[in-house]
CSV table of C-alpha atoms in Angstrom, one decimal:
chain,number,residue,atom,x,y,z
A,27,UNK,CA,116.0,-84.5,91.1
A,28,UNK,CA,119.5,-83.0,90.7
A,29,UNK,CA,120.8,-86.4,89.6
A,30,UNK,CA,118.0,-86.8,87.1
A,31,UNK,CA,118.8,-83.4,85.5
A,32,UNK,CA,122.4,-84.3,85.2
A,33,UNK,CA,121.5,-87.6,83.5
A,34,UNK,CA,119.2,-85.8,81.1
A,35,UNK,CA,121.9,-83.3,80.1
A,36,UNK,CA,124.3,-86.2,79.5
A,37,UNK,CA,121.7,-87.9,77.4
A,38,UNK,CA,121.3,-84.7,75.4
A,39,UNK,CA,125.0,-84.7,74.7
A,40,UNK,CA,125.0,-88.3,73.6
A,41,UNK,CA,121.9,-88.2,71.5
A,42,UNK,CA,123.1,-85.1,69.7
A,43,UNK,CA,126.5,-86.7,69.0
A,44,UNK,CA,128.2,-83.5,70.4
A,45,UNK,CA,132.0,-83.7,70.5
A,46,UNK,CA,134.3,-82.0,73.0
A,47,UNK,CA,134.2,-78.3,72.6
A,48,UNK,CA,130.7,-78.2,71.1
A,49,UNK,CA,128.3,-75.6,72.4
A,50,UNK,CA,125.4,-76.7,74.6
A,51,UNK,CA,121.9,-75.1,74.6
A,52,UNK,CA,121.7,-71.9,76.7
A,53,UNK,CA,120.3,-72.0,80.2
A,54,UNK,CA,116.8,-70.8,79.1
A,55,UNK,CA,116.8,-73.4,76.4
A,56,UNK,CA,117.7,-76.1,78.8
A,57,UNK,CA,115.1,-74.9,81.3
A,58,UNK,CA,112.4,-75.1,78.6
A,59,UNK,CA,113.6,-78.4,77.3
A,60,UNK,CA,113.9,-80.1,80.7
A,61,UNK,CA,111.0,-78.3,82.4
A,62,UNK,CA,113.1,-77.2,85.4
A,63,UNK,CA,114.2,-74.0,87.1
A,64,UNK,CA,117.3,-72.0,86.4
A,65,UNK,CA,118.9,-72.9,89.7
A,66,UNK,CA,118.3,-76.6,89.0
A,67,UNK,CA,120.0,-76.2,85.6
A,68,UNK,CA,122.9,-74.3,87.1
A,69,UNK,CA,123.5,-76.8,89.9
A,70,UNK,CA,123.4,-79.7,87.4
A,71,UNK,CA,125.9,-78.0,85.1
A,72,UNK,CA,128.2,-77.2,88.0
A,73,UNK,CA,128.2,-80.9,89.0
A,74,UNK,CA,128.9,-82.0,85.4
A,75,UNK,CA,131.7,-79.5,85.2
A,76,UNK,CA,133.3,-81.0,88.2
A,77,UNK,CA,133.3,-84.3,86.3
A,78,UNK,CA,134.8,-82.8,83.2
A,79,UNK,CA,131.7,-83.5,81.2
A,80,UNK,CA,130.9,-79.9,80.5
A,81,UNK,CA,132.9,-76.7,80.6
A,82,UNK,CA,131.2,-73.4,81.7
A,83,UNK,CA,132.8,-70.3,80.2
A,84,UNK,CA,131.3,-67.4,82.0
A,85,UNK,CA,130.1,-64.8,79.5
A,86,UNK,CA,130.3,-67.2,76.6
A,87,UNK,CA,128.2,-70.2,77.4
A,88,UNK,CA,128.5,-73.9,78.2
A,89,UNK,CA,130.3,-76.4,76.1
A,90,UNK,CA,131.0,-80.1,76.1
A,91,UNK,CA,134.0,-80.7,78.2
A,92,UNK,CA,137.2,-82.5,77.4
A,93,UNK,CA,135.9,-85.6,79.3
A,94,UNK,CA,139.3,-86.2,80.7
A,95,UNK,CA,140.3,-88.5,83.6
A,96,UNK,CA,141.7,-85.6,85.6
A,97,UNK,CA,138.9,-85.9,88.2
A,98,UNK,CA,139.7,-89.5,88.6
A,99,UNK,CA,143.3,-88.7,89.2
A,100,UNK,CA,142.5,-86.2,91.9
A,101,UNK,CA,140.2,-88.7,93.5
A,102,UNK,CA,142.7,-91.5,93.4
A,103,UNK,CA,145.5,-89.3,94.8
A,104,UNK,CA,143.3,-87.9,97.6
A,105,UNK,CA,141.9,-91.3,98.5
A,106,UNK,CA,145.4,-92.9,98.5
A,107,UNK,CA,146.9,-90.3,100.8
A,108,UNK,CA,143.9,-90.1,103.2
A,109,UNK,CA,143.8,-93.9,103.5
A,110,UNK,CA,147.5,-94.2,104.0
A,111,UNK,CA,147.5,-91.7,106.9
A,112,UNK,CA,144.6,-93.7,108.4
A,113,UNK,CA,146.9,-96.7,108.5
A,114,UNK,CA,145.3,-98.4,105.4
A,115,UNK,CA,147.3,-100.1,102.6
A,116,UNK,CA,145.8,-97.6,100.0
A,117,UNK,CA,149.1,-97.0,98.2
A,118,UNK,CA,149.7,-100.7,97.9
A,119,UNK,CA,146.2,-101.2,96.7
A,120,UNK,CA,146.7,-98.6,94.0
A,121,UNK,CA,150.0,-100.2,93.0
A,122,UNK,CA,148.4,-103.7,92.8
A,123,UNK,CA,145.7,-102.3,90.5
A,124,UNK,CA,148.3,-100.8,88.1
A,125,UNK,CA,150.3,-104.0,88.3
A,126,UNK,CA,147.2,-106.2,87.4
A,127,UNK,CA,146.5,-104.0,84.3
A,128,UNK,CA,150.1,-103.9,83.1
A,129,UNK,CA,150.8,-107.6,83.7
A,130,UNK,CA,147.7,-108.5,81.8
A,131,UNK,CA,148.8,-106.4,78.8
A,132,UNK,CA,152.5,-107.1,78.5
A,133,UNK,CA,152.1,-110.6,77.0
A,134,UNK,CA,150.1,-109.0,74.1
A,135,UNK,CA,153.1,-106.8,73.4
A,136,UNK,CA,155.8,-109.4,73.2
A,137,UNK,CA,157.3,-109.4,69.7
A,138,UNK,CA,154.7,-106.9,68.5
A,139,UNK,CA,156.1,-103.5,69.4
A,140,UNK,CA,156.9,-101.5,66.3
A,141,UNK,CA,160.5,-100.9,65.4
A,142,UNK,CA,160.1,-97.1,65.9
A,143,UNK,CA,158.7,-97.6,69.4
A,144,UNK,CA,161.5,-100.0,70.3
A,145,UNK,CA,164.1,-97.4,69.2
A,146,UNK,CA,162.3,-94.8,71.4
A,147,UNK,CA,162.3,-97.3,74.3
A,148,UNK,CA,166.0,-97.9,73.8
A,149,UNK,CA,166.6,-94.2,74.0
A,150,UNK,CA,164.5,-93.9,77.2
A,151,UNK,CA,166.4,-96.6,79.0
A,152,UNK,CA,169.7,-95.0,77.9
A,153,UNK,CA,168.3,-91.7,79.4
A,154,UNK,CA,167.5,-93.6,82.6
A,155,UNK,CA,171.0,-94.9,82.8
A,156,UNK,CA,172.5,-91.4,82.2
A,157,UNK,CA,170.2,-90.0,84.9
A,158,UNK,CA,171.3,-92.7,87.3
A,159,UNK,CA,174.9,-91.9,86.6
A,160,UNK,CA,174.4,-88.2,87.1
A,161,UNK,CA,175.3,-86.3,90.3
A,162,UNK,CA,171.7,-86.5,91.4
A,163,UNK,CA,171.7,-90.2,91.0
A,164,UNK,CA,168.0,-90.5,90.4
A,165,UNK,CA,165.9,-91.6,87.4
A,166,UNK,CA,163.4,-88.9,86.7
A,167,UNK,CA,159.7,-89.6,87.1
A,168,UNK,CA,159.1,-88.1,83.6
A,169,UNK,CA,161.5,-90.6,82.0
A,170,UNK,CA,159.8,-93.6,83.8
A,171,UNK,CA,156.4,-92.2,82.7
A,172,UNK,CA,157.5,-91.9,79.1
A,173,UNK,CA,158.8,-95.5,79.0
A,174,UNK,CA,155.5,-97.0,80.2
A,175,UNK,CA,153.5,-94.7,77.9
A,176,UNK,CA,155.6,-95.6,74.9
A,177,UNK,CA,155.5,-99.3,75.8
A,178,UNK,CA,151.7,-99.6,75.5
A,179,UNK,CA,151.2,-97.1,72.8
A,180,UNK,CA,151.3,-99.7,70.1
A,181,UNK,CA,148.0,-101.2,71.4
A,182,UNK,CA,146.2,-98.3,69.9
A,183,UNK,CA,143.7,-98.1,72.8
A,184,UNK,CA,143.2,-94.4,73.7
A,185,UNK,CA,141.0,-95.2,76.7
A,186,UNK,CA,143.5,-97.7,78.0
A,187,UNK,CA,146.3,-95.1,77.6
A,188,UNK,CA,144.3,-92.6,79.7
A,189,UNK,CA,143.5,-95.1,82.4
A,190,UNK,CA,147.2,-96.1,82.7
A,191,UNK,CA,148.2,-92.5,82.8
A,192,UNK,CA,145.7,-91.9,85.6
A,193,UNK,CA,147.0,-94.8,87.7
A,194,UNK,CA,150.6,-93.7,87.0
A,195,UNK,CA,150.0,-90.0,87.8
A,196,UNK,CA,148.0,-90.7,91.0
A,197,UNK,CA,150.7,-93.1,92.3
A,198,UNK,CA,153.7,-90.9,91.5
A,199,UNK,CA,152.1,-87.7,92.7
A,200,UNK,CA,151.9,-89.2,96.2
A,201,UNK,CA,154.7,-91.7,96.4
A,202,UNK,CA,157.4,-89.1,97.2
A,203,UNK,CA,155.5,-88.2,100.4
A,204,UNK,CA,154.4,-91.7,101.3
A,205,UNK,CA,157.5,-93.8,100.6
A,206,UNK,CA,160.6,-93.1,102.7
A,207,UNK,CA,162.8,-95.7,101.0
A,208,UNK,CA,164.1,-94.2,97.7
A,209,UNK,CA,164.4,-96.4,94.6
A,210,UNK,CA,167.9,-97.8,93.7
A,211,UNK,CA,168.5,-96.1,90.2
A,212,UNK,CA,170.6,-99.0,89.1
A,213,UNK,CA,167.9,-101.5,89.8
A,214,UNK,CA,165.3,-99.2,88.1
A,215,UNK,CA,167.5,-99.1,85.0
A,216,UNK,CA,168.1,-102.9,85.0
A,217,UNK,CA,164.5,-103.7,85.4
A,218,UNK,CA,163.3,-101.4,82.6
A,219,UNK,CA,166.1,-102.8,80.3
A,220,UNK,CA,164.9,-106.3,81.1
A,221,UNK,CA,161.2,-105.4,80.3
A,222,UNK,CA,162.4,-103.9,76.9
A,223,UNK,CA,164.5,-106.9,76.0
A,224,UNK,CA,161.8,-109.4,76.9
A,225,UNK,CA,159.3,-107.6,74.8
A,226,UNK,CA,161.8,-107.3,71.9
A,227,UNK,CA,162.5,-111.0,72.1
A,228,UNK,CA,158.9,-112.0,71.8
A,229,UNK,CA,159.0,-114.0,75.0
A,230,UNK,CA,155.6,-113.3,76.6
A,231,UNK,CA,156.5,-115.3,79.8
A,232,UNK,CA,159.8,-113.5,80.3
A,233,UNK,CA,158.0,-110.1,79.7
A,234,UNK,CA,155.4,-110.9,82.3
A,235,UNK,CA,158.1,-112.0,84.8
A,236,UNK,CA,160.0,-108.8,84.2
A,237,UNK,CA,156.9,-106.6,84.9
A,238,UNK,CA,156.2,-108.6,88.1
A,239,UNK,CA,159.8,-108.1,89.3
A,240,UNK,CA,159.6,-104.4,88.6
A,241,UNK,CA,156.4,-104.0,90.6
A,242,UNK,CA,157.7,-106.4,93.3
A,243,UNK,CA,160.6,-104.1,93.8
A,244,UNK,CA,158.3,-101.1,94.3
A,245,UNK,CA,156.1,-103.1,96.6
A,246,UNK,CA,159.1,-103.9,98.8
A,247,UNK,CA,159.6,-100.2,99.4
A,248,UNK,CA,156.1,-99.6,100.5
A,249,UNK,CA,156.7,-101.0,104.0
A,250,UNK,CA,157.8,-97.7,105.5
A,251,UNK,CA,155.8,-96.3,108.4
A,252,UNK,CA,153.4,-93.4,108.1
A,253,UNK,CA,155.5,-90.2,108.4
A,254,UNK,CA,155.1,-88.4,111.7
A,255,UNK,CA,154.7,-85.0,110.0
A,256,UNK,CA,151.8,-86.2,107.8
A,257,UNK,CA,149.7,-83.2,108.6
A,258,UNK,CA,152.3,-80.9,107.1
A,259,UNK,CA,152.5,-82.7,103.8
A,260,UNK,CA,150.5,-82.1,100.6
A,261,UNK,CA,149.0,-84.8,98.5
A,262,UNK,CA,149.1,-82.6,95.4
A,263,UNK,CA,152.6,-83.0,94.0
């Protein structure tokens, strides 16, 4: 029953062509339209809010939500950490999923990245090199994230961009706790420079090999054991 009400509200949003931020019918209107009780409507709306499909603004009403992938990121992060502490290869599985997506996309980008994006990627690799040479000696996660986001931006696929961000965010939010072997900043810089040069040259095979080497390096560092203080660590970084 609860699932059915959720589906009917989602159908209402779709059939009415309501965009994010649009106002939904009031609770009494939904009750009359769906033929269900107030509690049933409220429970359905709460469930849809948890999925990011609707947004309940107390005192104002209910609106179509941002429909973001944030709930998916939370689920991926929690599942990855919980599985890792149970002795499963959940972090490796998440990495392989991201690798499969990026490897499948990189050949399409070879020789097709706009000049403006190439210039931005050059600047990001230079920033990585500066960060690696700094006293901290570490490439910042934000710089790595910006590189991959800029790399695939030219494909013009908004959903793809959100999914890649979800994979990236889930992995990087937990990897600091789960991987005891830190990355070598010089290797990180070299590999990102190679990815950029391969894409710039238009060599699809070279670009694919560069991506595989990059992920292979990360995979090598995932062999560390489960931390003994796992119960004291938070998955939400």
